Each structure stands twice: as C-alpha cells, then as structure tokens.
Amino acid sequence: VLSASAALVVVSSSGAGAPGFTGDEFGFGITGPAGRSFLVAASTSLTSWQAISTNNFGPGMFLFFDPASSTNSMSFYRVGLP
C-alpha cells in the first residue's frame, strides 16, 4: 500500500505540544494545513487500531488528550488522514 508523502517533525520534549501527561491524560500537539481533517488512532498492541478522534487543523497547534490513557498501561498513537 502506498500513501502520499508526509513530513515528520519531532518537537521538543518540553513546552507547548510536547508529549506527556496533563493530570491523568496523555497528550501531544499536532500541526498541519489549516482546514485539513485528520484522525488520531490508538493501539495497545500495534496490530489493532481504534480511531479515537477526528478533527480539522486550525491556524495553530491542535492539542490532543486521550481520556482513556489513564486506564491503559501502554498505548501507541498514530495520526493520519480519515
């Protein structure tokens, strides 16, 4: 399966949008072209993925938080087009 090219930008481990916990929810920042929709999926096994959020990019960074992260001992996340 082929997909369109994507740009990967690694953010700092501190500051706005850095991956980490706020309270008991894990989150991270996502940026992309304003108006473009995106989907966040999560997995605990890397073999089965569950769509957990679909949104549109705005003019700035979108901050995503997973409310289920407090009940999962380990989660993996991916972002893509719906």
mmCIF file of C-alpha atoms in Angstrom:
data_model
loop_
_atom_site.group_PDB
_atom_site.id
_atom_site.type_symbol
_atom_site.label_atom_id
_atom_site.label_comp_id
_atom_site.label_asym_id
_atom_site.label_seq_id
_atom_site.Cartn_x
_atom_site.Cartn_y
_atom_site.Cartn_z
ATOM 1 C CA VAL A 1 0.000 0.000 0.000
ATOM 2 C CA LEU A 2 1.369 3.394 -0.937
ATOM 3 C CA SER A 3 0.406 6.692 0.600
ATOM 4 C CA ALA A 4 1.214 10.320 -0.024
ATOM 5 C CA SER A 5 4.470 11.693 1.331
ATOM 6 C CA ALA A 6 4.307 13.200 4.785
ATOM 7 C CA ALA A 7 6.566 15.487 6.768
ATOM 8 C CA LEU A 8 7.659 14.337 10.198
ATOM 9 C CA VAL A 9 8.621 17.000 12.692
ATOM 10 C CA VAL A 10 9.939 15.998 16.086
ATOM 11 C CA VAL A 11 9.049 18.542 18.753
ATOM 12 C CA SER A 12 10.946 19.381 21.878
ATOM 13 C CA SER A 13 10.374 17.225 24.933
ATOM 14 C CA SER A 14 9.283 20.347 26.804
ATOM 15 C CA GLY A 15 6.982 23.261 26.116
ATOM 16 C CA ALA A 16 3.687 23.558 24.265
ATOM 17 C CA GLY A 17 2.703 20.429 22.343
ATOM 18 C CA ALA A 18 5.385 18.219 23.862
ATOM 19 C CA PRO A 19 4.167 14.671 24.518
ATOM 20 C CA GLY A 20 3.333 13.959 28.137
ATOM 21 C CA PHE A 21 0.705 13.825 30.858
ATOM 22 C CA THR A 22 -1.621 16.610 31.961
ATOM 23 C CA GLY A 23 -3.270 15.311 35.087
ATOM 24 C CA ASP A 24 -4.010 11.675 34.261
ATOM 25 C CA GLU A 25 -4.391 12.126 30.478
ATOM 26 C CA PHE A 26 -1.597 11.617 27.952
ATOM 27 C CA GLY A 27 -1.479 14.153 25.150
ATOM 28 C CA PHE A 28 0.579 15.719 22.387
ATOM 29 C CA GLY A 29 0.416 18.554 19.874
ATOM 30 C CA ILE A 30 -0.351 18.117 16.172
ATOM 31 C CA THR A 31 0.025 20.665 13.388
ATOM 32 C CA GLY A 32 -0.957 20.556 9.745
ATOM 33 C CA PRO A 33 -2.512 22.580 6.931
ATOM 34 C CA ALA A 34 -5.425 24.689 8.234
ATOM 35 C CA GLY A 35 -8.777 23.175 7.285
ATOM 36 C CA ARG A 36 -7.360 19.693 6.581
ATOM 37 C CA SER A 37 -9.011 16.919 8.567
ATOM 38 C CA PHE A 38 -7.019 14.328 10.491
ATOM 39 C CA LEU A 39 -7.651 11.220 12.541
ATOM 40 C CA VAL A 40 -5.901 10.063 15.717
ATOM 41 C CA ALA A 41 -5.878 6.307 16.289
ATOM 42 C CA ALA A 42 -4.659 4.388 19.332
ATOM 43 C CA SER A 43 -3.491 0.836 19.918
ATOM 44 C CA THR A 44 -2.294 -1.207 22.857
ATOM 45 C CA SER A 45 -0.769 -3.905 20.612
ATOM 46 C CA LEU A 46 0.317 -2.188 17.356
ATOM 47 C CA THR A 47 -1.822 -4.715 15.455
ATOM 48 C CA SER A 48 -5.334 -3.441 16.154
ATOM 49 C CA TRP A 49 -6.046 0.303 15.868
ATOM 50 C CA GLN A 50 -9.077 2.221 17.180
ATOM 51 C CA ALA A 51 -9.981 5.667 15.816
ATOM 52 C CA ILE A 52 -10.375 7.894 18.861
ATOM 53 C CA SER A 53 -10.562 11.421 17.426
ATOM 54 C CA THR A 54 -11.286 13.113 14.089
ATOM 55 C CA ASN A 55 -10.745 16.867 13.822
ATOM 56 C CA ASN A 56 -9.678 19.664 11.487
ATOM 57 C CA PHE A 57 -6.406 21.541 11.763
ATOM 58 C CA GLY A 58 -6.761 25.189 12.675
ATOM 59 C CA PRO A 59 -4.248 28.013 12.332
ATOM 60 C CA GLY A 60 -2.182 26.793 15.296
ATOM 61 C CA MET A 61 -1.279 23.618 17.115
ATOM 62 C CA PHE A 62 -4.062 21.164 17.973
ATOM 63 C CA LEU A 63 -3.587 19.719 21.459
ATOM 64 C CA PHE A 64 -4.829 16.147 21.668
ATOM 65 C CA PHE A 65 -5.517 14.408 25.003
ATOM 66 C CA ASP A 66 -6.579 10.780 25.383
ATOM 67 C CA PRO A 67 -9.068 10.357 28.257
ATOM 68 C CA ALA A 68 -8.587 6.550 28.087
ATOM 69 C CA SER A 69 -4.850 6.816 28.728
ATOM 70 C CA SER A 70 -5.400 6.628 32.478
ATOM 71 C CA THR A 71 -6.903 3.129 32.146
ATOM 72 C CA ASN A 72 -4.370 1.668 29.671
ATOM 73 C CA SER A 73 -0.954 0.620 30.940
ATOM 74 C CA MET A 74 0.521 1.278 27.467
ATOM 75 C CA SER A 75 -0.779 2.962 24.309
ATOM 76 C CA PHE A 76 0.608 3.795 20.891
ATOM 77 C CA TYR A 77 -0.738 6.622 18.723
ATOM 78 C CA ARG A 78 -0.738 7.449 15.036
ATOM 79 C CA VAL A 79 -2.117 10.404 13.099
ATOM 80 C CA GLY A 80 -3.358 10.188 9.535
ATOM 81 C CA LEU A 81 -6.000 11.299 7.084
ATOM 82 C CA PRO A 82 -9.517 9.935 7.654
#
